[in-house]
Short mmCIF file of C-alpha atoms in Angstrom, two decimals:
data_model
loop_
_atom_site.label_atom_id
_atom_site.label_comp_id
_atom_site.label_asym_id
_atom_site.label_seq_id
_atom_site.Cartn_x
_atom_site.Cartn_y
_atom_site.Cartn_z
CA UNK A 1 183.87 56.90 192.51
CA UNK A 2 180.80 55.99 193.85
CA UNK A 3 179.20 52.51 193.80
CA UNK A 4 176.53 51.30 191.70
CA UNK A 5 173.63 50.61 193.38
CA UNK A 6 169.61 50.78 192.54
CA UNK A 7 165.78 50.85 193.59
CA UNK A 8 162.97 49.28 192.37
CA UNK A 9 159.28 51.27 192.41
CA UNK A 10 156.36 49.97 192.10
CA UNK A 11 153.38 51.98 191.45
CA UNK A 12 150.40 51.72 189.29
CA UNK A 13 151.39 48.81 188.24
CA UNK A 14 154.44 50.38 186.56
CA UNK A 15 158.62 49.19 187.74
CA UNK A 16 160.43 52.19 187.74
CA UNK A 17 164.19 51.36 188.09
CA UNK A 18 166.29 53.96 189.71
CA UNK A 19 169.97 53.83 188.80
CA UNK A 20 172.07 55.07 191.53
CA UNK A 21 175.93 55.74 191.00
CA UNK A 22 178.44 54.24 188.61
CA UNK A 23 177.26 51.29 186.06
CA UNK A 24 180.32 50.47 185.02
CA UNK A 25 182.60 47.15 184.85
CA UNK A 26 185.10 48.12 187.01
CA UNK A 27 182.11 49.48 189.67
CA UNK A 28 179.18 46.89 189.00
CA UNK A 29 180.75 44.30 191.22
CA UNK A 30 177.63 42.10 192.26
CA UNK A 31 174.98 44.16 191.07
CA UNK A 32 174.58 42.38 188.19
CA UNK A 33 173.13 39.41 190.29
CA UNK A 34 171.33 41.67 193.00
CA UNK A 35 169.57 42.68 189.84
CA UNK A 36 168.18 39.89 188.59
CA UNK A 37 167.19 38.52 191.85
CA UNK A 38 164.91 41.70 192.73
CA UNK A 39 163.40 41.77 188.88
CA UNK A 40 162.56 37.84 188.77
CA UNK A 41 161.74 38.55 185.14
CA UNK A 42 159.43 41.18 185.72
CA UNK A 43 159.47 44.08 183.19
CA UNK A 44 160.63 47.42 183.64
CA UNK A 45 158.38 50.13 182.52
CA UNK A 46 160.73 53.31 183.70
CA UNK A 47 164.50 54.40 184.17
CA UNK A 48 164.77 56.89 186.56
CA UNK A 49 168.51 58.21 186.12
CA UNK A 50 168.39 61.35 188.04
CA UNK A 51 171.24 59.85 190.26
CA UNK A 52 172.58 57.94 187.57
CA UNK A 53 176.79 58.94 187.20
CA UNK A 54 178.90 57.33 184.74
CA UNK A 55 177.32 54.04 182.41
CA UNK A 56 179.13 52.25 180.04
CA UNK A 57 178.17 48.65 177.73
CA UNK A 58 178.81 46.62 181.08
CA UNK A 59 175.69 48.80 183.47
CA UNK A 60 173.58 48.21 179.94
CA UNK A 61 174.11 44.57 179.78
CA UNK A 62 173.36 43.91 182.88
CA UNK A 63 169.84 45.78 182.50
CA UNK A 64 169.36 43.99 179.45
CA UNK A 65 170.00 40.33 180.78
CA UNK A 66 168.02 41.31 183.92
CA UNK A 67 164.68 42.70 182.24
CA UNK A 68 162.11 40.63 180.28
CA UNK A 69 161.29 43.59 178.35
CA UNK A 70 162.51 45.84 176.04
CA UNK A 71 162.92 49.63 177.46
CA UNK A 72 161.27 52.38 175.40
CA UNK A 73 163.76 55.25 173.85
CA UNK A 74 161.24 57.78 175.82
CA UNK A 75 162.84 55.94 179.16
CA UNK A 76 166.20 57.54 178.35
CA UNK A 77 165.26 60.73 177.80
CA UNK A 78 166.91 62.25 180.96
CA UNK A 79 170.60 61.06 179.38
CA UNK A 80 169.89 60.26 175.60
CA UNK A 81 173.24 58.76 175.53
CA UNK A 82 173.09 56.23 178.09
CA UNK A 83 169.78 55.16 176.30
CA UNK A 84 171.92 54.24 172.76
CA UNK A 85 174.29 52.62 174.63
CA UNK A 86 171.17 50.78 176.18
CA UNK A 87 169.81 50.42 172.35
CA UNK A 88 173.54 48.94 170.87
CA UNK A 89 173.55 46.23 173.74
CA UNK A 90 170.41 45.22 173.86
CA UNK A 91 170.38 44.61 169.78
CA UNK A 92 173.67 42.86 170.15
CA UNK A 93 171.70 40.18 172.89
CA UNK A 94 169.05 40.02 170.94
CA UNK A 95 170.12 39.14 168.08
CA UNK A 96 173.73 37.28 169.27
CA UNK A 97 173.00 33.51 168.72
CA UNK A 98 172.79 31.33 172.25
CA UNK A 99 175.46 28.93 172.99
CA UNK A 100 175.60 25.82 170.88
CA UNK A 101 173.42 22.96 172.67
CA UNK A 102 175.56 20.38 173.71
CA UNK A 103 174.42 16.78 172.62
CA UNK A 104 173.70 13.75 174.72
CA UNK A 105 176.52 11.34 175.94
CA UNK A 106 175.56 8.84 173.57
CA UNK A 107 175.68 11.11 170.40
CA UNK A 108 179.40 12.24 171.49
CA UNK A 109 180.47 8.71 171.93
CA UNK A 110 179.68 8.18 168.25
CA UNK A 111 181.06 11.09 167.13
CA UNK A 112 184.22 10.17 168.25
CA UNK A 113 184.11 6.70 166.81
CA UNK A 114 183.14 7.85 163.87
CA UNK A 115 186.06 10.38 163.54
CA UNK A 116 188.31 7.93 164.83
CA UNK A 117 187.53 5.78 161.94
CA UNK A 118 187.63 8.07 159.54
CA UNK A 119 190.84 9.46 161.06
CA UNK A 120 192.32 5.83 160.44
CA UNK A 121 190.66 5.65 156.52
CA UNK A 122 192.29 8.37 156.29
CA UNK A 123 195.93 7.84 157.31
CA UNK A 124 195.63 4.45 155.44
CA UNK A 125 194.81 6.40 152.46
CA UNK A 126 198.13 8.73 152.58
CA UNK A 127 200.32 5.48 153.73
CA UNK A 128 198.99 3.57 150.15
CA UNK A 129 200.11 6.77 148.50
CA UNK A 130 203.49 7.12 150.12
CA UNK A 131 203.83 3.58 149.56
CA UNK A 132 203.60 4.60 145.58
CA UNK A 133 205.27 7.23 145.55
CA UNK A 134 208.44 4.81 147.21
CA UNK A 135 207.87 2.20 144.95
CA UNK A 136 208.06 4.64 141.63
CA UNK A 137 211.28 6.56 143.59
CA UNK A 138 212.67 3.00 144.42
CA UNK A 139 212.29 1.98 140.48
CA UNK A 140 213.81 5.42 139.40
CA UNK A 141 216.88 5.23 141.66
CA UNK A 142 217.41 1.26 140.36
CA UNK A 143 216.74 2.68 136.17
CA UNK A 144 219.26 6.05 137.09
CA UNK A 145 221.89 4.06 139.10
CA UNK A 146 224.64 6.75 138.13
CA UNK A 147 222.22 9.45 139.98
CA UNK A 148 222.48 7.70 143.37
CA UNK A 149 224.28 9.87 146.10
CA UNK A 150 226.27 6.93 147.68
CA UNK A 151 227.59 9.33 150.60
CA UNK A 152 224.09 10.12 151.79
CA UNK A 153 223.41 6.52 151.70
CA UNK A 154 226.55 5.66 153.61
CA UNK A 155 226.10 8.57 156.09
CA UNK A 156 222.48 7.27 157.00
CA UNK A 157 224.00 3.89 157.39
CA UNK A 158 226.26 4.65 159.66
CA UNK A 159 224.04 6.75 161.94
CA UNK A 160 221.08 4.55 162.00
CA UNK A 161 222.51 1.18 161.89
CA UNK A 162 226.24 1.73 163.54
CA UNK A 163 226.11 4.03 165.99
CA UNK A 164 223.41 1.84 167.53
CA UNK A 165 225.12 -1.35 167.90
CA UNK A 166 226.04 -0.80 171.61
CA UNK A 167 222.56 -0.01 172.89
CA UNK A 168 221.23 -2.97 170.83
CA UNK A 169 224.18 -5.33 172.07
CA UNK A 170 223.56 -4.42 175.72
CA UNK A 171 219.70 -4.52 175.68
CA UNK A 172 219.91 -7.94 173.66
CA UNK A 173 222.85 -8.45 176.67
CA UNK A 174 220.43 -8.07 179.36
CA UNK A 175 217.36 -9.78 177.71
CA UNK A 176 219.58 -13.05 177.15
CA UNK A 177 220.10 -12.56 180.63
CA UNK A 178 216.83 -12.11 181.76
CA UNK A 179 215.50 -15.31 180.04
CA UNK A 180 218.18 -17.20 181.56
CA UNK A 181 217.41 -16.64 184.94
CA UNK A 182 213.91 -17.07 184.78
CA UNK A 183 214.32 -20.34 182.26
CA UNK A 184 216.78 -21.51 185.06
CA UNK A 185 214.70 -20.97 188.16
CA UNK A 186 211.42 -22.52 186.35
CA UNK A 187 213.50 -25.79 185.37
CA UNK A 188 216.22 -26.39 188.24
CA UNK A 189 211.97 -26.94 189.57
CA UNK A 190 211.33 -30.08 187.72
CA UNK A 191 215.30 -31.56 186.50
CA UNK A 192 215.22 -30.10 183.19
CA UNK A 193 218.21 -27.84 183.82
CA UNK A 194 220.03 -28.91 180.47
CA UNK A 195 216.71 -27.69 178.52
CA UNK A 196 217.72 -24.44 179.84
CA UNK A 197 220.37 -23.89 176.42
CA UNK A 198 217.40 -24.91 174.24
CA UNK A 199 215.23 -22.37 176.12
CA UNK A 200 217.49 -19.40 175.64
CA UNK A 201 218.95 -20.10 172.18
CA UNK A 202 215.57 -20.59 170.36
CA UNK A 203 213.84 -17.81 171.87
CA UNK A 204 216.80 -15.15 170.98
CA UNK A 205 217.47 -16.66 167.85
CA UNK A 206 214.03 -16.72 166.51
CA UNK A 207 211.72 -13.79 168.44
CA UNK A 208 213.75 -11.88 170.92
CA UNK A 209 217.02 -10.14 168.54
CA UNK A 210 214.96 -8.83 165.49
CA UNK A 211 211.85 -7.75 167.65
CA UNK A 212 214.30 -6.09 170.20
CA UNK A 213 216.66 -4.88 167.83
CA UNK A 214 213.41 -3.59 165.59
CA UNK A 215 212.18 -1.67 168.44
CA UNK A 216 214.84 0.33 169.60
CA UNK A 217 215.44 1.19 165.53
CA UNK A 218 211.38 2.28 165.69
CA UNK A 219 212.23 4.77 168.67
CA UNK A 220 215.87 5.82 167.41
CA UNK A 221 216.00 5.79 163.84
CA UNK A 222 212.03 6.29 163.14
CA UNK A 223 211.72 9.10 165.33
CA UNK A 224 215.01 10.76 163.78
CA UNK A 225 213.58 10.75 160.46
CA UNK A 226 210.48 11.99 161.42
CA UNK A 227 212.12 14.79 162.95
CA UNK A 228 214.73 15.44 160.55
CA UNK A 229 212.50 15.54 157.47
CA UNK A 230 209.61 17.05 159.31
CA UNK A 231 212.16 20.27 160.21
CA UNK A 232 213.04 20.34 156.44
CA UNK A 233 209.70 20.52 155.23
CA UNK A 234 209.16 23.49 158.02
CA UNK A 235 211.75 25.31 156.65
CA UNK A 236 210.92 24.56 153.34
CA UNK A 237 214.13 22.89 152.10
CA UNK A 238 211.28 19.79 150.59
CA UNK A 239 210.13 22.74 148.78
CA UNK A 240 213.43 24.20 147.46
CA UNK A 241 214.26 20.78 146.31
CA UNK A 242 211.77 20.18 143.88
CA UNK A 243 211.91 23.91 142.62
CA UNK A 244 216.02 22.74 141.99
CA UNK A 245 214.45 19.65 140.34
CA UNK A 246 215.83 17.42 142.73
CA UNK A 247 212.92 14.40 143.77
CA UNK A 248 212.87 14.04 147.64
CA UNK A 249 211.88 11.25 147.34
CA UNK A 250 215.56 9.78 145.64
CA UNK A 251 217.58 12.29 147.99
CA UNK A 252 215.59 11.81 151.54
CA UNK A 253 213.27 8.68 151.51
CA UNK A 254 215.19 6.19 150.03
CA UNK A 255 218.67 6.58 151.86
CA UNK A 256 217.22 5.80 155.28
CA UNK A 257 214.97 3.32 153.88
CA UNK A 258 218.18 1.49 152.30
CA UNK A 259 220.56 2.01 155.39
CA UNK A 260 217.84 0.74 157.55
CA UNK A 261 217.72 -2.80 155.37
CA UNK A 262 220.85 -3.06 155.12
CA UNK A 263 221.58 -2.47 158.80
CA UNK A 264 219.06 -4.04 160.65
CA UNK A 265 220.01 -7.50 160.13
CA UNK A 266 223.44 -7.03 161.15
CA UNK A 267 222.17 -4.85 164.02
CA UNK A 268 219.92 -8.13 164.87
CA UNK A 269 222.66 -10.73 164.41
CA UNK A 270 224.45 -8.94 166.92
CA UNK A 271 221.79 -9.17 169.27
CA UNK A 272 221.63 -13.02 168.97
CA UNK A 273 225.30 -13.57 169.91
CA UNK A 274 225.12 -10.93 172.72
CA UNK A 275 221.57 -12.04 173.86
CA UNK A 276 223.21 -15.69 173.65
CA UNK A 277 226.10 -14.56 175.31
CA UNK A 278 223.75 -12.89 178.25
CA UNK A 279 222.27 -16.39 179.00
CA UNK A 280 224.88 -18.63 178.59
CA UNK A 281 226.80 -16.53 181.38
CA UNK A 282 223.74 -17.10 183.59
CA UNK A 283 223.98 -20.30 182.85
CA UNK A 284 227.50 -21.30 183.45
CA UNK A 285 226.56 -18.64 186.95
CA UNK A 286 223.74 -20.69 187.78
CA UNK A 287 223.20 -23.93 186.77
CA UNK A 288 226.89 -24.48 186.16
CA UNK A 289 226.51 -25.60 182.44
CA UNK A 290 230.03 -24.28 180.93
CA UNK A 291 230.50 -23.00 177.72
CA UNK A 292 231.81 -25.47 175.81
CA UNK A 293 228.82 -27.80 176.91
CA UNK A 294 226.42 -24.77 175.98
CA UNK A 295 228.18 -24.71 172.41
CA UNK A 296 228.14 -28.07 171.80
CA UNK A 297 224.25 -28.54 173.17
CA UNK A 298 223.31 -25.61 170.47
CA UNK A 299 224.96 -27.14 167.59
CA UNK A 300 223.29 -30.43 168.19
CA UNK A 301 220.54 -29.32 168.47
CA UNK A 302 218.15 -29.70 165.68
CA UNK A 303 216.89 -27.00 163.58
CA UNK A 304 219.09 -24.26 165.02
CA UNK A 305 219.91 -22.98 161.68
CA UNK A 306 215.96 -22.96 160.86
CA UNK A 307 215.55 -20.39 163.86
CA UNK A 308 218.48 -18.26 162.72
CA UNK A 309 216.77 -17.39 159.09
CA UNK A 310 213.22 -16.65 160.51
CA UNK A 311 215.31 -13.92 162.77
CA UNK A 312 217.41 -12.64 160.13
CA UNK A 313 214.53 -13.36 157.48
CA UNK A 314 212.11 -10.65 160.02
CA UNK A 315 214.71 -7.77 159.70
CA UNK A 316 214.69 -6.79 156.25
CA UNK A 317 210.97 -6.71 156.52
CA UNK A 318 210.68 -4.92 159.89
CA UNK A 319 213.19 -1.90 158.40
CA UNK A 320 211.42 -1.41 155.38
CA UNK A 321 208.23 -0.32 157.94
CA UNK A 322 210.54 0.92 160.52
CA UNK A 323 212.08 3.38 157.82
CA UNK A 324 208.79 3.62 155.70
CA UNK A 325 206.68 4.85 158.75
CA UNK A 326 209.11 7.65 160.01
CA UNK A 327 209.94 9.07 156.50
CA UNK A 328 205.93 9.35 155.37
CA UNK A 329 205.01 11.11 159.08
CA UNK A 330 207.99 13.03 158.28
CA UNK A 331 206.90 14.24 154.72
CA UNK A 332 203.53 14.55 156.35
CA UNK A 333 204.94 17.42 158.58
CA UNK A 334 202.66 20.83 158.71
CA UNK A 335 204.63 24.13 159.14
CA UNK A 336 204.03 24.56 163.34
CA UNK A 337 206.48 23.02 165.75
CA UNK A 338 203.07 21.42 166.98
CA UNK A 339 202.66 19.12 163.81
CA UNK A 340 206.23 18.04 164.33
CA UNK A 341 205.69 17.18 167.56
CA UNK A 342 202.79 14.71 166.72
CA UNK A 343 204.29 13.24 163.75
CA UNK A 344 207.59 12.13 165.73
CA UNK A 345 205.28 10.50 168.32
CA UNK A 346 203.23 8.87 165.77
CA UNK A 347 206.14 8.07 163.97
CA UNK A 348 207.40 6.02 166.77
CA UNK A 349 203.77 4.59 168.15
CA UNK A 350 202.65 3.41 164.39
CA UNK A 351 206.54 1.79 164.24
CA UNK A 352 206.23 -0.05 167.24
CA UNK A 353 202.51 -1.29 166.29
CA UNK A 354 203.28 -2.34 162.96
CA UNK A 355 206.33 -4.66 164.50
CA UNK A 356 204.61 -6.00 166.82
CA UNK A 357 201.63 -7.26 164.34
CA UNK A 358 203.65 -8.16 161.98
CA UNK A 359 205.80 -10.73 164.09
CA UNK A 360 202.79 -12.08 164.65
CA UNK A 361 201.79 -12.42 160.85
CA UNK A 362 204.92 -14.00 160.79
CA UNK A 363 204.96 -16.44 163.66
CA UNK A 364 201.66 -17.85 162.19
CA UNK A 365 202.89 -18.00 158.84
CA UNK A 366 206.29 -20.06 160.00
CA UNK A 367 203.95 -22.09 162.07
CA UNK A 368 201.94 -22.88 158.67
CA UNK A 369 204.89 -23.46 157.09
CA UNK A 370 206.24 -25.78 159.80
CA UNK A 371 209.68 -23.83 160.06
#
């Protein structure tokens, strides 16, 4: 096979190009550049193909890409059908549109803003209209209480609220813990070491149970209802149901949305008394405060019952979102694996968000309220 190679006449102020060998893609190699380095531009007036072999659409477009000027049919005449495959390429560059210009930096900085914001209009839009659509489900199951499917309901509650009492009791375990040590160490400092039940009781009781026990719900239970409804509207089970007349709604929304309110408080007063449990160890370890004194010090002191009902007053509130979130990106499901994928993990980042604001609605609204 021999190599493509060429010559460039000039003569009378004409460019003859002479095409030497094979102009094809698997032959051209680096001719393509040669080419346009010896041209600069210039037209060519003449093809002179007398040791021209085989030439295919590649040979052409480099010609075409190298030239300024458009070769005359009468240039082909020694091999009439290189010259249409000449005429079919160079019609296709010409009249091909160029790549798209990129914009500035600036431009594609607000571009992204701006679809970032409407990105966020948008998913605020479909939450209000999920939120609906639970509210007229929720007044439908309460109106039709004969209809309700208890053993879905108790199923749900006993996957998303029992089987994850011993990773919330050993987290809440090892948080207790945690503040312990570090309220020890900071106060042994200065001769508050009594200060240290205070320290440990108020902050589990009030902040660190629901918000701990919330969180591991947003990455267990959210993400498992993301998935698990997001796979049934794949496989178009959502679909089958409402052909059967059945409202998903009744039979997959409001089950985990129950079980999770019903749950999450008891998951949450079970981290109190095993966060509690965590620091008064540490305590008794540390500082050498027993546990009877650590008992008594917590039931004198005063509003301790206050701090137990803005914990257990949170978890209602943060399973209702917890649940909420994970069932609409669930419903919200496309039919690629892709869509599931990014609805689980946006099921579990908007879960985690939304806890974590609204603990701090709440902390400002107790603090209002002086409780």
């Amino acid at each position: 096979m021999p190599a493509a190679d060429f010559q460039i006449e000039d003569g009378d102020g004409r460019v003859t190009l002479r095409l030497i060998g094979d102009w094809t893609a698997t032959s051209l190699g680096r001719i393509s550049r040669r080419l346009d380095d010896s041209l600069h531009d210039r037209c060519v007036d003449a093809v002179d193909l007398s040791e021209l072999a085989r030439f295919d659409t590649a040979g052409a477009l480099a010609i075409v890409q190298a030239s300024n000027c458009v070769l005359p049919e009468s240039a082909w005449k020694q091999r009439p059908e290189a010259g249409r495959t000449y005429a079919l390429v160079e019609r296709l560059e010409r009249e091909s549109a160029g790549p798209p210009q990129r914009p500035p930096g600036w431009v594609r900085g607000f571009a992204k803003v701006g679809r970032g914001v409407h990105d966020i209009a948008a998913e605020a839009t479909l939450s209000m209209a999920f939120l609906g659509r639970l509210i007229t489900a929720t007044g439908s199951t309460f109106k039709h209480w004969n209809r309700v499917r208890w053993a879905a309901w108790f199923s749900q509650a006993e996957r998303a609220g029992l089987d994850a009492i011993p990773i919330v009791a050993v987290t809440s375990f090892f948080i207790g813990a945690v503040i312990a040590f570090i309220g020890a160490d900071l106060l042994r400092t200065v001769g508050f070491d009594v200060f240290a039940v205070e320290l440990i009781s108020i902050s589990v009781l009030r902040e660190f149970a629901v918000v701990i026990a919330a969180v591991l719900l947003a990455g267990r239970s959210s993400s498992s209802f993301a998935a698990e409804i997001g796979s049934m509207r794949m496989n178009q089970e959502v679909d089958a149901m409402q052909v059967m007349g059945v409202n998903p709604f009744q039979a997959l929304v409001i089950p985990r949305v129950a079980a999770l309110i019903v749950m999450l408080p008891l998951l949450t007063f079970i981290a109190m008394l095993t966060g509690i449990f965590g620091g008064l160890l540490v305590t008794w370890s540390e500082l050498g405060l027993g546990p009877s004194f650590f008992i008594q010090r917590m039931s004198t002191t005063a509003d301790m019952g206050n701090h137990l009902f803005v914990g257990l007053a949170k978890a209602p509130v943060f399973a209702l979102v917890i649940a909420a979130i994970g069932c609409r990106q669930g419903m919200a499901v496309a039919g690629d694996v892709e869509s599931l994928g990014r609805r689980v993990t946006a099921a579990v980042v908007q879960a985690i968000f939304a806890i974590i604001f609204l603990d701090a609605v709440f902390a400002l609204m107790f603090m209002e309220l002086d409780i």
